[in-house]
Short mmCIF file of C-alpha atoms in Angstrom, two decimals:
data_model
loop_
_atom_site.label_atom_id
_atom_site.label_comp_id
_atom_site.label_asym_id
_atom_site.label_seq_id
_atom_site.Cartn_x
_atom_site.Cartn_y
_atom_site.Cartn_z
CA UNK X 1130 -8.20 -64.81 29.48
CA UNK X 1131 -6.96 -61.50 30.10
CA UNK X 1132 -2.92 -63.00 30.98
CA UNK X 1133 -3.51 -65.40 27.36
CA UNK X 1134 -3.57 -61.82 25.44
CA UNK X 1135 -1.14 -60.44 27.66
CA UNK X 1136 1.39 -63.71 26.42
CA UNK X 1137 0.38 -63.00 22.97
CA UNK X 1138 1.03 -59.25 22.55
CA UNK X 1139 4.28 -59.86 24.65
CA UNK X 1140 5.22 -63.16 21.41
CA UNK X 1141 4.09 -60.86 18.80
CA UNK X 1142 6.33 -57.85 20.17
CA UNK X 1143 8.96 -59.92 21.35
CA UNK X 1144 8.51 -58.35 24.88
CA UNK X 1145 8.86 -61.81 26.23
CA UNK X 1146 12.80 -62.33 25.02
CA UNK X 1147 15.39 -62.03 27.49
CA UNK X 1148 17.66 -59.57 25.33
CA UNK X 1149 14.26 -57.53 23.51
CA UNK X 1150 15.27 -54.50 25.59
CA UNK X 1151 18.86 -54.62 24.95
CA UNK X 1152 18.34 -55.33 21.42
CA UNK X 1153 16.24 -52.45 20.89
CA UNK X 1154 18.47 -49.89 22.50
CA UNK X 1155 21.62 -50.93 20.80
CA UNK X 1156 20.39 -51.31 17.08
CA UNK X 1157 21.23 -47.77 15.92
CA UNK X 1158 24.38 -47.73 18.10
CA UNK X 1159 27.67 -46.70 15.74
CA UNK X 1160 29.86 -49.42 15.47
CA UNK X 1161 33.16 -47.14 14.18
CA UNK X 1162 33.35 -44.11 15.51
CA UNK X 1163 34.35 -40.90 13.87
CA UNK X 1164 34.50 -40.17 9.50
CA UNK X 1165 36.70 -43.04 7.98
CA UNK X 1166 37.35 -41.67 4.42
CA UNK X 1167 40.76 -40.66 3.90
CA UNK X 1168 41.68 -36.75 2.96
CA UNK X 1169 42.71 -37.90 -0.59
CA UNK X 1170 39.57 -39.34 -0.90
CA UNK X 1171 37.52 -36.57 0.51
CA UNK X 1172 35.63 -34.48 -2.35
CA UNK X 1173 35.05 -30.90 -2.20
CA UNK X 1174 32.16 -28.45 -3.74
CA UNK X 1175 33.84 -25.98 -5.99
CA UNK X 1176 33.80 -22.62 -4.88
CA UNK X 1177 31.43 -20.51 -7.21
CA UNK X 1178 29.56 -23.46 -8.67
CA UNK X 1179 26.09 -21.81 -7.26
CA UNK X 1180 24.83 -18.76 -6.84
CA UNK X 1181 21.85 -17.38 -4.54
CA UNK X 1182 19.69 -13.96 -6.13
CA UNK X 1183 20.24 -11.46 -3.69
CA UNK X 1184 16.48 -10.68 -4.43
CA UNK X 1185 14.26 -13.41 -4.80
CA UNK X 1186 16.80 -15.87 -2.98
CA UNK X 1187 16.70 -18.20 -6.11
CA UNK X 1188 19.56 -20.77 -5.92
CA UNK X 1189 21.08 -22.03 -8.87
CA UNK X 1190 24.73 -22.70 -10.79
CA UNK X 1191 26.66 -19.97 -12.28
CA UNK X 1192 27.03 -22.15 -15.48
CA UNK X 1193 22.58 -21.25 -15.80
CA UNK X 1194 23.48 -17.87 -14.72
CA UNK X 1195 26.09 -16.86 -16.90
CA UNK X 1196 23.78 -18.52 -20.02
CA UNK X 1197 20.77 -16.14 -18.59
CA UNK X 1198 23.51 -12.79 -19.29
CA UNK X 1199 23.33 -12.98 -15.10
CA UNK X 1200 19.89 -12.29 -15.17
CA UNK X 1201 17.92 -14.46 -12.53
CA UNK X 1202 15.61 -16.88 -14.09
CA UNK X 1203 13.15 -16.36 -11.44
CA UNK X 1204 12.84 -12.39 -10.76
CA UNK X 1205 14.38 -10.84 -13.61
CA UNK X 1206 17.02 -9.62 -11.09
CA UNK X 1207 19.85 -8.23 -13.16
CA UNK X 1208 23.26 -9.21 -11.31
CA UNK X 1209 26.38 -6.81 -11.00
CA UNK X 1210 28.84 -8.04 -13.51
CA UNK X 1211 32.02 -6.10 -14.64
CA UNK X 1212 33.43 -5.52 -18.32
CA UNK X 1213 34.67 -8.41 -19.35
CA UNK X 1214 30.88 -10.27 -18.90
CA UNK X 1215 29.77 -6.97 -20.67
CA UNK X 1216 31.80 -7.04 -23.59
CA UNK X 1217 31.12 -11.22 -24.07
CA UNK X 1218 27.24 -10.14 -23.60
CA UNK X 1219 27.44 -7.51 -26.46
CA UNK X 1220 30.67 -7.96 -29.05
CA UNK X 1221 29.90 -10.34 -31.96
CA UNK X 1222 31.42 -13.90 -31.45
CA UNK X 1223 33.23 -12.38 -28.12
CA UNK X 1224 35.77 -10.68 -30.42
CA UNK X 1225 37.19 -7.24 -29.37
CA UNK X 1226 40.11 -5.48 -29.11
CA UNK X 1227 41.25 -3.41 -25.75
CA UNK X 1228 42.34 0.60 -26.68
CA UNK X 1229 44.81 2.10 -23.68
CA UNK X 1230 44.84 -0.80 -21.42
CA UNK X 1231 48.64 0.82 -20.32
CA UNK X 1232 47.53 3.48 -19.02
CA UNK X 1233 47.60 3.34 -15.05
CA UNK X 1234 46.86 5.96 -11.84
CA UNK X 1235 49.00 7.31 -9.72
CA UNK X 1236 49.76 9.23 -6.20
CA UNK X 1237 50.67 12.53 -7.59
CA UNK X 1238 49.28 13.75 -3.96
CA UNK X 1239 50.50 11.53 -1.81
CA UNK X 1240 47.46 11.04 -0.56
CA UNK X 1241 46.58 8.62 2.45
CA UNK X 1242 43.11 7.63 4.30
CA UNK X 1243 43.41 4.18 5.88
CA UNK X 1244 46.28 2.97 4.04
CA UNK X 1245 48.40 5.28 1.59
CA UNK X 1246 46.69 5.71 -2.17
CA UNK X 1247 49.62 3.94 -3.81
CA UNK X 1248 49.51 0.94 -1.28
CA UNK X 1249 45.46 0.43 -2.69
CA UNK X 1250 46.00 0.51 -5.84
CA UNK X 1251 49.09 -2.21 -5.75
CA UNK X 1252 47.05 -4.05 -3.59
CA UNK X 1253 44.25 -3.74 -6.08
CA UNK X 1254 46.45 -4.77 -9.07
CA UNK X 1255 47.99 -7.65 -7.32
CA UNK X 1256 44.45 -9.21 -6.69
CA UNK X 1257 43.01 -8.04 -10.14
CA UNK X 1258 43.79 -7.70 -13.88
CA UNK X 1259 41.97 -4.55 -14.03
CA UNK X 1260 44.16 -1.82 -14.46
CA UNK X 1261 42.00 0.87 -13.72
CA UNK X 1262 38.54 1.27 -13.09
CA UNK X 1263 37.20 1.59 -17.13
CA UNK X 1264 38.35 -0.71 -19.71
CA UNK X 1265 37.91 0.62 -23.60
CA UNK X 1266 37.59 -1.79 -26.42
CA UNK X 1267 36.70 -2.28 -29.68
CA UNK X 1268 34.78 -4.41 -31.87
CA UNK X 1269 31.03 -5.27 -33.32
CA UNK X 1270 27.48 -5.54 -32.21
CA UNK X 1271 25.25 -6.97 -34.69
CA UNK X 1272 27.36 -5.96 -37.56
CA UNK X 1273 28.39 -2.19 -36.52
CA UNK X 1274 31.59 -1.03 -35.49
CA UNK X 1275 31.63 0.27 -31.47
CA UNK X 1276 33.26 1.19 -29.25
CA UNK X 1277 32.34 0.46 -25.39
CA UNK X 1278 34.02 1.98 -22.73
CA UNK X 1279 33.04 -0.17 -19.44
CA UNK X 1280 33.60 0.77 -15.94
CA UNK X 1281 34.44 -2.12 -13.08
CA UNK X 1282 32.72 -1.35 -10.21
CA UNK X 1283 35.82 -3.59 -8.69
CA UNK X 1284 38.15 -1.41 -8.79
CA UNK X 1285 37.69 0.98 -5.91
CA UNK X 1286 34.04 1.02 -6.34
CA UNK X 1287 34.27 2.47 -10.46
CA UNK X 1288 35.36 5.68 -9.05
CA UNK X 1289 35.81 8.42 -11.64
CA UNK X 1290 39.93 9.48 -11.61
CA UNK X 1291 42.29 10.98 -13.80
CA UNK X 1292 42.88 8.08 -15.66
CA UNK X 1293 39.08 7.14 -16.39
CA UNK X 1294 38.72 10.76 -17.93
CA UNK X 1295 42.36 10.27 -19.90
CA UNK X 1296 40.42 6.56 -21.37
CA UNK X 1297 37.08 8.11 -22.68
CA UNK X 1298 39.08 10.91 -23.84
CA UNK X 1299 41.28 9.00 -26.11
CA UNK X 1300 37.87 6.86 -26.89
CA UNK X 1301 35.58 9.56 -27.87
CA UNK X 1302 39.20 11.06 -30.69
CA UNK X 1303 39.23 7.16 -31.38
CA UNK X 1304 35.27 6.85 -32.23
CA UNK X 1305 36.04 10.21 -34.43
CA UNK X 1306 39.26 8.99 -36.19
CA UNK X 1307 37.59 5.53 -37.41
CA UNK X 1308 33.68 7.50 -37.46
CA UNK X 1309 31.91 4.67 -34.67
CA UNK X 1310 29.69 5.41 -32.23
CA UNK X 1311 30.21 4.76 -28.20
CA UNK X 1312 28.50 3.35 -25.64
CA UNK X 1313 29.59 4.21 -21.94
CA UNK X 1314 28.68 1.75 -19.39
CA UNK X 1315 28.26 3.13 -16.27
CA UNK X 1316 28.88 1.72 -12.96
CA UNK X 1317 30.32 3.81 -10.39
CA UNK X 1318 29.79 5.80 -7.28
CA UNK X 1319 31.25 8.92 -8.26
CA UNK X 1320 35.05 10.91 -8.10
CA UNK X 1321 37.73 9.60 -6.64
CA UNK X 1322 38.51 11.17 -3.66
CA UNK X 1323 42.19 9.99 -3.81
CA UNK X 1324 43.20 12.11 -6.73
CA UNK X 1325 41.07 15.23 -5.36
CA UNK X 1326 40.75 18.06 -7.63
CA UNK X 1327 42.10 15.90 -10.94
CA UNK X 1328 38.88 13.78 -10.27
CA UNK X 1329 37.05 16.95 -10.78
CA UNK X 1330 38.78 17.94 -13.91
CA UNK X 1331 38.19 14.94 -15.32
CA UNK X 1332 33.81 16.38 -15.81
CA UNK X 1333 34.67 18.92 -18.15
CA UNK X 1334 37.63 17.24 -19.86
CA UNK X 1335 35.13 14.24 -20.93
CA UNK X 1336 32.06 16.37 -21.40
CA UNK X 1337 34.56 18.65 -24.06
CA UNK X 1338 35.30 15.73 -25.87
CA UNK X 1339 31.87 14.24 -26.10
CA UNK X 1340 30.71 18.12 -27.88
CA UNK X 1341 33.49 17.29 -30.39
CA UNK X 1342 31.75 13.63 -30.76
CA UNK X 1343 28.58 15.61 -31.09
CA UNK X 1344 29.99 17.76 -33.92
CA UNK X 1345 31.58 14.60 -35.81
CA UNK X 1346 27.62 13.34 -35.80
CA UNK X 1347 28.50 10.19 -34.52
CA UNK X 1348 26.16 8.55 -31.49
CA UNK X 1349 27.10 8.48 -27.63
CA UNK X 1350 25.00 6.11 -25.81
CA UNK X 1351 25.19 5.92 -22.01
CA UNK X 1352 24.25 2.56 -20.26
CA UNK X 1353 23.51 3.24 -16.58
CA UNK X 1354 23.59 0.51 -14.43
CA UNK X 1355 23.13 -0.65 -10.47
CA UNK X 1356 25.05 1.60 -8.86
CA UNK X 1357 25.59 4.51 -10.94
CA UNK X 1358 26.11 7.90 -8.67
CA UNK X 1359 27.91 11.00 -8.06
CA UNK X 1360 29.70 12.92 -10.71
CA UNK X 1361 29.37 10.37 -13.33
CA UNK X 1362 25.41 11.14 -12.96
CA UNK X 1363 25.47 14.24 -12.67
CA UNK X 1364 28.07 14.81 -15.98
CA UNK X 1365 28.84 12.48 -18.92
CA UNK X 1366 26.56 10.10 -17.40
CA UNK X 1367 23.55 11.88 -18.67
CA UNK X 1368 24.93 13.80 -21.64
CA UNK X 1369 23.94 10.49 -24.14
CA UNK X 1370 21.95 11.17 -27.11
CA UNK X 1371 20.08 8.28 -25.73
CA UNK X 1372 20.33 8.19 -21.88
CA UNK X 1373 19.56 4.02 -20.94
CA UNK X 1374 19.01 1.95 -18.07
CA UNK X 1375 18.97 -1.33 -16.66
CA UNK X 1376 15.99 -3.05 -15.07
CA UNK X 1377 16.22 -1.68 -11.04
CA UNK X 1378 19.64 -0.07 -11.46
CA UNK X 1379 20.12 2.51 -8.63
CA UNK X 1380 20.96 5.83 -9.86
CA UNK X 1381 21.04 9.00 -8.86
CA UNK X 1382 23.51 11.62 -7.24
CA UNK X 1383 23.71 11.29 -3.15
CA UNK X 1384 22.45 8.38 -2.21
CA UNK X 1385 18.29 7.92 -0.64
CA UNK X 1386 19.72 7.05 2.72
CA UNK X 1387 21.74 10.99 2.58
CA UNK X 1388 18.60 12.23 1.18
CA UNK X 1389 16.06 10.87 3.41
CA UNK X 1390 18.40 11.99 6.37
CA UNK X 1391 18.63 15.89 4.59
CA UNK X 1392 14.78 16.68 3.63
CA UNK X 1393 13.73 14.19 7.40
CA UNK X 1394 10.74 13.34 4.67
CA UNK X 1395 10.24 9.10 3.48
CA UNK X 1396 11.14 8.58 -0.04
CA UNK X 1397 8.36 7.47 -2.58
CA UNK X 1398 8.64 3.99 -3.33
CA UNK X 1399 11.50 3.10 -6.19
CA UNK X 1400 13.13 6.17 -5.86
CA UNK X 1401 16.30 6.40 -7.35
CA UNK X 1402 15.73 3.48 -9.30
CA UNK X 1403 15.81 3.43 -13.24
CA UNK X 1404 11.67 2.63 -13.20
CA UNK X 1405 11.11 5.65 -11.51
CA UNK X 1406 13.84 7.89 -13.35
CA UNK X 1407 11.87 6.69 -16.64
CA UNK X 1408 8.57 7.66 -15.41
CA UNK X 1409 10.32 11.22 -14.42
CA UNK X 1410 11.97 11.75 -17.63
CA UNK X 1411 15.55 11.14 -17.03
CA UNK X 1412 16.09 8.06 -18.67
CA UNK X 1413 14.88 7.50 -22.31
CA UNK X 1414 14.96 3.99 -22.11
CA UNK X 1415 15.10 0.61 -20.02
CA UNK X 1416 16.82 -2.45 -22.21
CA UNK X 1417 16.87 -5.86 -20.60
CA UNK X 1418 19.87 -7.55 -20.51
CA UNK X 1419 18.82 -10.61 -22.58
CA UNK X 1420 17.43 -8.10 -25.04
CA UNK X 1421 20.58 -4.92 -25.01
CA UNK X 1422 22.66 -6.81 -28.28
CA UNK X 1423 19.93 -6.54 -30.37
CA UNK X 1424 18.51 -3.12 -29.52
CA UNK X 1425 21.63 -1.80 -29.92
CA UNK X 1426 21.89 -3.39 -33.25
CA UNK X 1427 18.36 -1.89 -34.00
CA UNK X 1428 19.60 1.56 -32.78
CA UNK X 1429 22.88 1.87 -34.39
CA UNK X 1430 20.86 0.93 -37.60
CA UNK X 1431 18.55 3.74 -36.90
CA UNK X 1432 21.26 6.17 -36.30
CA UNK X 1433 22.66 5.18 -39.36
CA UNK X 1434 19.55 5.86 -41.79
#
């Protein structure tokens, strides 16, 4: 009784044929070896078609991204971006005009860290379109007349330099000329130390011109975004008649590693970051990103009346 099973499991199985074994060890064998499709038929995943949140780890295209004003859909994170998203984000219709885009630095020092100051910034214009670190243009947000003057983090990390204060300079006698307000956006991590003490000059230079955009009674807004440090914080950054920030933009003067290092004390949670500069009085505001047209709008109105 017991071989009759032993027959039937073996039928049912197979067990019993004379190739069973080789059969099953061969079934998933490759029969052409190695990838057959051709190069030119090969298709490859454009570069920059997805991005990943540095925060939440979100994954999704840049196409989504760039419709969300680079503001993860998941976390609220708002992405670096440089001028040119800015100005699409906030001119009417992505119309605008660029003021001074001819001016351009240079080694008056001859100065030289790792490679010589004038070999950076050819290197930097070769790889670019930025000229400098700021860009100036003019146009409309909901309706008004402004003037933005935008600083690329790109372009050796925003740094403040002769020709950034010779920009907002000729912007703030522009804004007075044709009576508009300004907005600066800020992103940078402070003077240039290429260009020395003309960096330096640059704080009073601006921070003259904005008293004589004071007296004309026409608005400055500042815009301080992740990272904003260094001179430009502790000068024009903070002179606005409305100081704003982004959602979770760093700012601050040294940054909380140098700090924490200095006083040997932890730093409270959020430090340095624009939540935390609200709560303490620095900032007057934090806009959104999705929301920064329109409160503009609403303020410029407000100025107005």
């Amino acid at each position: 009784m017991a071989k009759k099973e032993e027959d039937i499991e073996k039928n049912l199985t197979g067990d019993d044929l004379p190739q069973a074994d080789a059969l099953r060890s061969s079934w998933f064998k490759r029969v052409q070896k190695g990838i057959l499709t051709s190069t030119s038929e090969k298709k490859e995943i454009q570069e920059g078609l997805w991005t990943k949140c540095p925060e939440c780890k979100h994954t999704g295209t840049s196409t989504e991204l760039a419709e969300n004003k680079y503001v993860c859909p998941n976390c609220n994170y708002h992405h670096r971006i440089g001028s040119a998203e800015y100005y699409d984000i906030l001119f009417d219709g992505d119309e605008y005009t660029e003021l001074f885009d001819n001016i351009r630095s240079k080694d008056y020092l001859g100065f030289t860290d790792l490679k010589p100051y004038q070999k950076r910034l050819e290197d930097i214009w070769k790889k670019t379109d930025l000229h400098d670190s700021i860009r100036v243009a003019v146009g409309k947000i909901e309706g008004h007349g402004t003037v933005i003057c935008c600083m690329d983090f790109d372009f050796i990390g925003g740094s403040l330099g002769s020709v950034m204060g010779e920009k907002i300079a000729r912007a703030a006698d522009y804004c007075i000329e044709h009576k508009l307000p300004m907005i600066l956006i800020c992103k940078s991590g402070g003077a240039r130390m290429m260009e020395s003490a003309f960096s330096l000059m640059q704080l009073a230079k601006i921070s003259g011109k904005l008293s004589q955009l004071s007296d004309a009674k026409l608005p400055y807004i500042t815009l301080l975004t992740d990272p904003t440090f260094g001179g430009v914080t502790a000068s024009f950054g903070m002179l606005g008649d409305l100081n704003i920030g982004e959602p979770g933009a760093l700012i601050g003067f040294a940054g909380p590693r140098v700090i924490k290092e200095t006083i040997k004390k932890d730093l409270p949670e959020g430090f340095q970051r624009s939540e935390f500069l609200l709560e303490h009085g620095f900032l007057d505001l934090i806009i959104d990103r999705k929301e920064m047209k329109q409160k503009f709008g609403v303020l410029f109105t407000l100025f107005k009346n």
